[in-house]
Coordinates of N, CA and C in Angstrom, one line a residue:
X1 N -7.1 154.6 61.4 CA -7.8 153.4 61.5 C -6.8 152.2 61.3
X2 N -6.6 151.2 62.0 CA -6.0 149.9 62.4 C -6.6 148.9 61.8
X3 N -6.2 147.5 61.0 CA -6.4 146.8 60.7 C -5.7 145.4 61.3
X4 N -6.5 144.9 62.2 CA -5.3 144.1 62.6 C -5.7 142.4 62.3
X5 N -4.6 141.3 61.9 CA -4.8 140.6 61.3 C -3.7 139.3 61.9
X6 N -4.5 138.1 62.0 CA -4.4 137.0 63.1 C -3.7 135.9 61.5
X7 N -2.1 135.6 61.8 CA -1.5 134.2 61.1 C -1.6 133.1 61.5
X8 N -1.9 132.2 61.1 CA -2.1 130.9 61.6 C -0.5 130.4 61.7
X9 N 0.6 131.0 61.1 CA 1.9 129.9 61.3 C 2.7 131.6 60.2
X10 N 3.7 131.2 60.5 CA 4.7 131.9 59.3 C 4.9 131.4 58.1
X11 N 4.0 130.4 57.7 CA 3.6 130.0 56.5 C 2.4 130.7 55.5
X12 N 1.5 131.2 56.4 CA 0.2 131.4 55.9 C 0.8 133.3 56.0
X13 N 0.1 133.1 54.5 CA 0.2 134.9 53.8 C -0.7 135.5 53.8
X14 N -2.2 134.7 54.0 CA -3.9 135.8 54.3 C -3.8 135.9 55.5
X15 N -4.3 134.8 56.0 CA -4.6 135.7 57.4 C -5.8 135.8 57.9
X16 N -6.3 135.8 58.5 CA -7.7 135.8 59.1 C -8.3 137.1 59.7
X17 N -8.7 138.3 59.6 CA -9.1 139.9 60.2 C -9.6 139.2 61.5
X18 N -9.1 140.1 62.7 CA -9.6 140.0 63.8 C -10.1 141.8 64.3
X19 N -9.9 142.6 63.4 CA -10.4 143.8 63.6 C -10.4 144.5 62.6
X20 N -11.6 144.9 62.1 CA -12.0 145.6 60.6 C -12.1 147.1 60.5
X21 N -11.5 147.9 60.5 CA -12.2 149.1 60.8 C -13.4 150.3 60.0
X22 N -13.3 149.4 59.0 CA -14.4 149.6 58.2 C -15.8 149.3 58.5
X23 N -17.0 149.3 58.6 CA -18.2 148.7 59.0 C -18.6 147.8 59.3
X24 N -18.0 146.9 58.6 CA -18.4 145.4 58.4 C -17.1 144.4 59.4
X25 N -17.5 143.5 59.3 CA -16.4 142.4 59.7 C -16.3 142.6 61.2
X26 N -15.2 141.1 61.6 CA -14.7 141.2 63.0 C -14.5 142.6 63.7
X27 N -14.7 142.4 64.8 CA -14.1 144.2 65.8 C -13.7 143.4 67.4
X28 N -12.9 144.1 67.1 CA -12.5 144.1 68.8 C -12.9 145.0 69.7
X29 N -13.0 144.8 71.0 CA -13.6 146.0 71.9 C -12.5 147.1 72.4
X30 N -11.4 146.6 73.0 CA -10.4 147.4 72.8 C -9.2 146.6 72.6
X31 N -8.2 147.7 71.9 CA -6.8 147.3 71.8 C -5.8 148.3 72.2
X32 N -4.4 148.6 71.9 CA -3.8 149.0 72.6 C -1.8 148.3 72.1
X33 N -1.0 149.3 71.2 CA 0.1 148.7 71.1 C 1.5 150.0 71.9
X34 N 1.8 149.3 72.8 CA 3.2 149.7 73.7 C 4.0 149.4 72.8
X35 N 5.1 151.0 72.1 CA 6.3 151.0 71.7 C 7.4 151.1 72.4
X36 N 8.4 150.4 72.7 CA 10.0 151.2 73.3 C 10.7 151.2 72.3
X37 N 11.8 152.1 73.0 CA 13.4 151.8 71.8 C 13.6 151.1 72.4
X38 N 14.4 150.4 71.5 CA 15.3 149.4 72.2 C 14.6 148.3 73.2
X39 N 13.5 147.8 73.0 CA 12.7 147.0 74.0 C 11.7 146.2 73.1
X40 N 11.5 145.0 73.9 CA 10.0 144.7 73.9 C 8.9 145.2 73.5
X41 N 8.4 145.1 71.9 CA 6.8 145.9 72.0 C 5.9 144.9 72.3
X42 N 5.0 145.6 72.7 CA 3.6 144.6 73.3 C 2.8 145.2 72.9
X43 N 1.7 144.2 72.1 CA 0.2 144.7 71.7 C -1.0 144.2 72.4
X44 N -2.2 144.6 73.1 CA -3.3 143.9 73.9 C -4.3 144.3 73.1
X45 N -5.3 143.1 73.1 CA -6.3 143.3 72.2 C -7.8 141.9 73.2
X46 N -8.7 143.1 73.5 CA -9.9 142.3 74.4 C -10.8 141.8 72.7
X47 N -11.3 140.7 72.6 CA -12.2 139.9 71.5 C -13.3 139.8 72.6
X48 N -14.6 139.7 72.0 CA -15.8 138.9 72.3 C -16.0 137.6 71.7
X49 N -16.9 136.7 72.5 CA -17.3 135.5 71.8 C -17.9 135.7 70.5
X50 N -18.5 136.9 69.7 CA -19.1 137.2 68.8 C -17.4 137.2 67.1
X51 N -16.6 137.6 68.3 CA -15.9 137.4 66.9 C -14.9 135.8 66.4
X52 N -15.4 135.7 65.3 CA -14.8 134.5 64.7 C -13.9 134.2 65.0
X53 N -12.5 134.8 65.8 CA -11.5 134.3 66.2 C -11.9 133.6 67.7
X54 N -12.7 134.1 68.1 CA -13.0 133.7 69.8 C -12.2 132.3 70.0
X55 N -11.5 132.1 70.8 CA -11.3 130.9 71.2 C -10.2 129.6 70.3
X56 N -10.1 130.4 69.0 CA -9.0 129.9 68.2 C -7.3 129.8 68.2
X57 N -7.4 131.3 68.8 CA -6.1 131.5 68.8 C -5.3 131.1 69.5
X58 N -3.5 130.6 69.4 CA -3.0 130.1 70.2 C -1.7 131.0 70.7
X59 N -1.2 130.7 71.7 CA 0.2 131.6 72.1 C 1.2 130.8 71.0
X60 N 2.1 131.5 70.8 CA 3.6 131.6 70.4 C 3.5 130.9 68.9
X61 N 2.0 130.4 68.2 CA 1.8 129.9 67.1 C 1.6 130.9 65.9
X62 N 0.4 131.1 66.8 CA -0.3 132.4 65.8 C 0.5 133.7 65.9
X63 N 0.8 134.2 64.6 CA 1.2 135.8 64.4 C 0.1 137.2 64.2
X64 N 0.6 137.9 64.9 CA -0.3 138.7 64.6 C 0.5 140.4 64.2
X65 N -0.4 140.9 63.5 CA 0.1 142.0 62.4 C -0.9 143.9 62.6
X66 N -0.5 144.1 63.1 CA -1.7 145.7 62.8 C -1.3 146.5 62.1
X67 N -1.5 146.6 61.0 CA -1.5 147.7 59.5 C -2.3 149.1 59.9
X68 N -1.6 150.0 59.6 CA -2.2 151.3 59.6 C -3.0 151.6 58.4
X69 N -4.1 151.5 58.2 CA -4.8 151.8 56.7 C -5.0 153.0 56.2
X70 N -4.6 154.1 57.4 CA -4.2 155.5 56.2 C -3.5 155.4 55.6
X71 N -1.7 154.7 56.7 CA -0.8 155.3 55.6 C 0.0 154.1 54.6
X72 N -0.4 153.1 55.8 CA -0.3 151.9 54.6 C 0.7 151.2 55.3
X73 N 1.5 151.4 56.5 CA 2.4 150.8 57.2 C 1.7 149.9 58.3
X74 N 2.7 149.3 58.6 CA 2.6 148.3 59.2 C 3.4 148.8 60.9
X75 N 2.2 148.9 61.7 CA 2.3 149.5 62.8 C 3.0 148.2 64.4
X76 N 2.9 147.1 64.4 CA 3.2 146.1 64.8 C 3.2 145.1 64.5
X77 N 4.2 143.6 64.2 CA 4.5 142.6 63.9 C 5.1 141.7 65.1
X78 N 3.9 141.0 65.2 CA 5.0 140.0 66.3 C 3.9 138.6 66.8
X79 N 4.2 137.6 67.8 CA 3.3 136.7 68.0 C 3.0 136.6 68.7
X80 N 1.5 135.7 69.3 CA 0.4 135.9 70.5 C 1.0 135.3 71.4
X81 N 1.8 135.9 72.6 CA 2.3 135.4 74.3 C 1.1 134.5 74.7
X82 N 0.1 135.4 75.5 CA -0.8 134.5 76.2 C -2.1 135.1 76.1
X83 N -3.0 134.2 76.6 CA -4.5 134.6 76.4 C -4.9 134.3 77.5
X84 N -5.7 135.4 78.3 CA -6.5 135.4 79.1 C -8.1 135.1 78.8
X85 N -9.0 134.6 79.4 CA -10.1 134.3 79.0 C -10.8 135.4 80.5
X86 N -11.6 135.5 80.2 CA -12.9 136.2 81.3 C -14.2 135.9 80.8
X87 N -14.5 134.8 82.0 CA -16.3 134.3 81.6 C -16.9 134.9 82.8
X88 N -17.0 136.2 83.6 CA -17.1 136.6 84.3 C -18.4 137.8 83.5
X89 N -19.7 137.2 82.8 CA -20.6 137.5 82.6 C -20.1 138.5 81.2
X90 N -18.8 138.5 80.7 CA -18.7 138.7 79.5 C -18.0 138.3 78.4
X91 N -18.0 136.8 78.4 CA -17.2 136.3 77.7 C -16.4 136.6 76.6
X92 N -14.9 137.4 77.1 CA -13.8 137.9 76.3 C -12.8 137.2 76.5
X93 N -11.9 137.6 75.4 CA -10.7 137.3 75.7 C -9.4 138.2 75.4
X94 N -8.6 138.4 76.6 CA -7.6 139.2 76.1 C -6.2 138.9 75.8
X95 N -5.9 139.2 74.5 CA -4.8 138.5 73.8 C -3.7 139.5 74.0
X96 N -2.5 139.0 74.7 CA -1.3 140.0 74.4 C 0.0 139.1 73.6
X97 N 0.4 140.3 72.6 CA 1.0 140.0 71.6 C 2.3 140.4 72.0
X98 N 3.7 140.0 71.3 CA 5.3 140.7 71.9 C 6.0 140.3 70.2
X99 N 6.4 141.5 69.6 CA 7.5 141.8 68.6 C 8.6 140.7 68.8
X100 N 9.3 141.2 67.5 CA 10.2 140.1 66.9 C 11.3 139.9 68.1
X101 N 11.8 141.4 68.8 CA 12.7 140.5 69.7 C 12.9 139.7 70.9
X102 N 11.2 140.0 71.1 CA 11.0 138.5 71.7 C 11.4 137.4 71.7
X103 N 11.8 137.1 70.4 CA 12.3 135.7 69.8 C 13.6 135.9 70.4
X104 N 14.3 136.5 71.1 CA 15.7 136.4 71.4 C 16.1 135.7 73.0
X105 N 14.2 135.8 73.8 CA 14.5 135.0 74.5 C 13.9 133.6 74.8
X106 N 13.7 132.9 73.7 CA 13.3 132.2 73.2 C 14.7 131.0 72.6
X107 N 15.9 131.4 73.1 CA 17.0 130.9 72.8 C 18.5 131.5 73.8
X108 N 19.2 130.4 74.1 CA 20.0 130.8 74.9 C 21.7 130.6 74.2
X109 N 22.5 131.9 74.0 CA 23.3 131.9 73.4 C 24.7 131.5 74.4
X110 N 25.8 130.2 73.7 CA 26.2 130.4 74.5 C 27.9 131.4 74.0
X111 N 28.2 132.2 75.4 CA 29.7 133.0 75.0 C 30.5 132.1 74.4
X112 N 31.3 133.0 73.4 CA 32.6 132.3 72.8 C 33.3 133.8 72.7
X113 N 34.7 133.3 73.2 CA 35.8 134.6 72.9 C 36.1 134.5 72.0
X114 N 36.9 135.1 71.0 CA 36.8 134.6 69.5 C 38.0 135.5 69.1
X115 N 39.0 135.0 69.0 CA 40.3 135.7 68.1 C 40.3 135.4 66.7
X116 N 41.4 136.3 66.3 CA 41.8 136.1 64.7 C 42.0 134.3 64.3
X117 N 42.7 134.2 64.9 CA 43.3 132.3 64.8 C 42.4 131.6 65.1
X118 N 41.2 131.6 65.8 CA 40.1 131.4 66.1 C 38.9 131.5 65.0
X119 N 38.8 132.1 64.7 CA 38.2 132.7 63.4 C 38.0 131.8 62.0
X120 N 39.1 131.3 62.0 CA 38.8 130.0 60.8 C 38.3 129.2 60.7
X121 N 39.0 128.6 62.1 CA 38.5 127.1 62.8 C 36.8 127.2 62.6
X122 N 36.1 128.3 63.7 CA 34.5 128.8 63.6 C 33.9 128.8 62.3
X123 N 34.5 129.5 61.8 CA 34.0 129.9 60.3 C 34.2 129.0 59.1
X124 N 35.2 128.3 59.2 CA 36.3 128.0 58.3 C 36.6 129.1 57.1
X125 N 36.5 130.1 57.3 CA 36.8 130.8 56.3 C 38.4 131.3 56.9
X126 N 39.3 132.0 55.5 CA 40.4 132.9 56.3 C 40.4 134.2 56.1
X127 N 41.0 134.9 56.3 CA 41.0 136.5 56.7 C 42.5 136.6 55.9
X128 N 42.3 137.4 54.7 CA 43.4 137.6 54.2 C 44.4 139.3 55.1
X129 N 45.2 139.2 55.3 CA 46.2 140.5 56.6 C 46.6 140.7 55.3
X130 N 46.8 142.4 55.2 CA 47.7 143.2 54.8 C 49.3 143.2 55.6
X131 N 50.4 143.2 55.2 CA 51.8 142.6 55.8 C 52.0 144.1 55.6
X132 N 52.9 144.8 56.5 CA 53.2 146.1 56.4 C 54.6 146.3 56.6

């Protein structure tokens, strides 16, 4: 059973349940989290207008988290990409989510060749050499 749970910011430590798997509370209709190595994970998750998140959530603000509640881990971490709406006689919406290293392209690095003598200047630190 999956608990999965909607942040308002990287500030906020509750959180809002957008899927309960216990009886009670929010539920989603389906969800769905793609792992790679070395890649991109992506989580999809369809809401109805019935659940309290409907219509709140925002891309790249809100975080979103799915806890495993057997074993107590934490099965995906990352933030809401984009949201699809469908008012096509069932008012959902499908939220896809993308892991941390998403954030990598979210910034553009630029090359630097970088020598020993170089190294200080960058850093200002120095590199103490063994003399042989």
């Amino acid at each position: 059973m999956y608990r999965v749970i909607v942040y308002d910011n990287q500030n906020d430590t509750a959180g809002e349940i957008m899927h309960e798997p216990s009886g009670y509370g929010n539920k989603i209709i389906s969800g769905k989290v793609d792992t790679s190595f070395n890649a991109v994970n992506t989580a999809e998750f369809v809401i109805s207008y019935q659940n309290s998140l409907y219509g709140k959530i925002e891309p790249i603000v809100n975080l979103i988290k799915v806890w495993d509640t057997d074993t107590g881990k934490t099965v995906f971490d990352g933030r809401v990409a984009k949201i699809e709406s469908d008012f096509d006689g069932k008012h959902t919406e499908t939220i896809t989510a993308e892991d941390c290293l998403a954030y990598l392209h979210d910034s553009v690095q630029k090359y630097m060749a970088i020598n020993m003598n170089d190294y200080a200047i960058v850093t200002g630190k120095q590199i103490g050499r063994a003399h042989v």
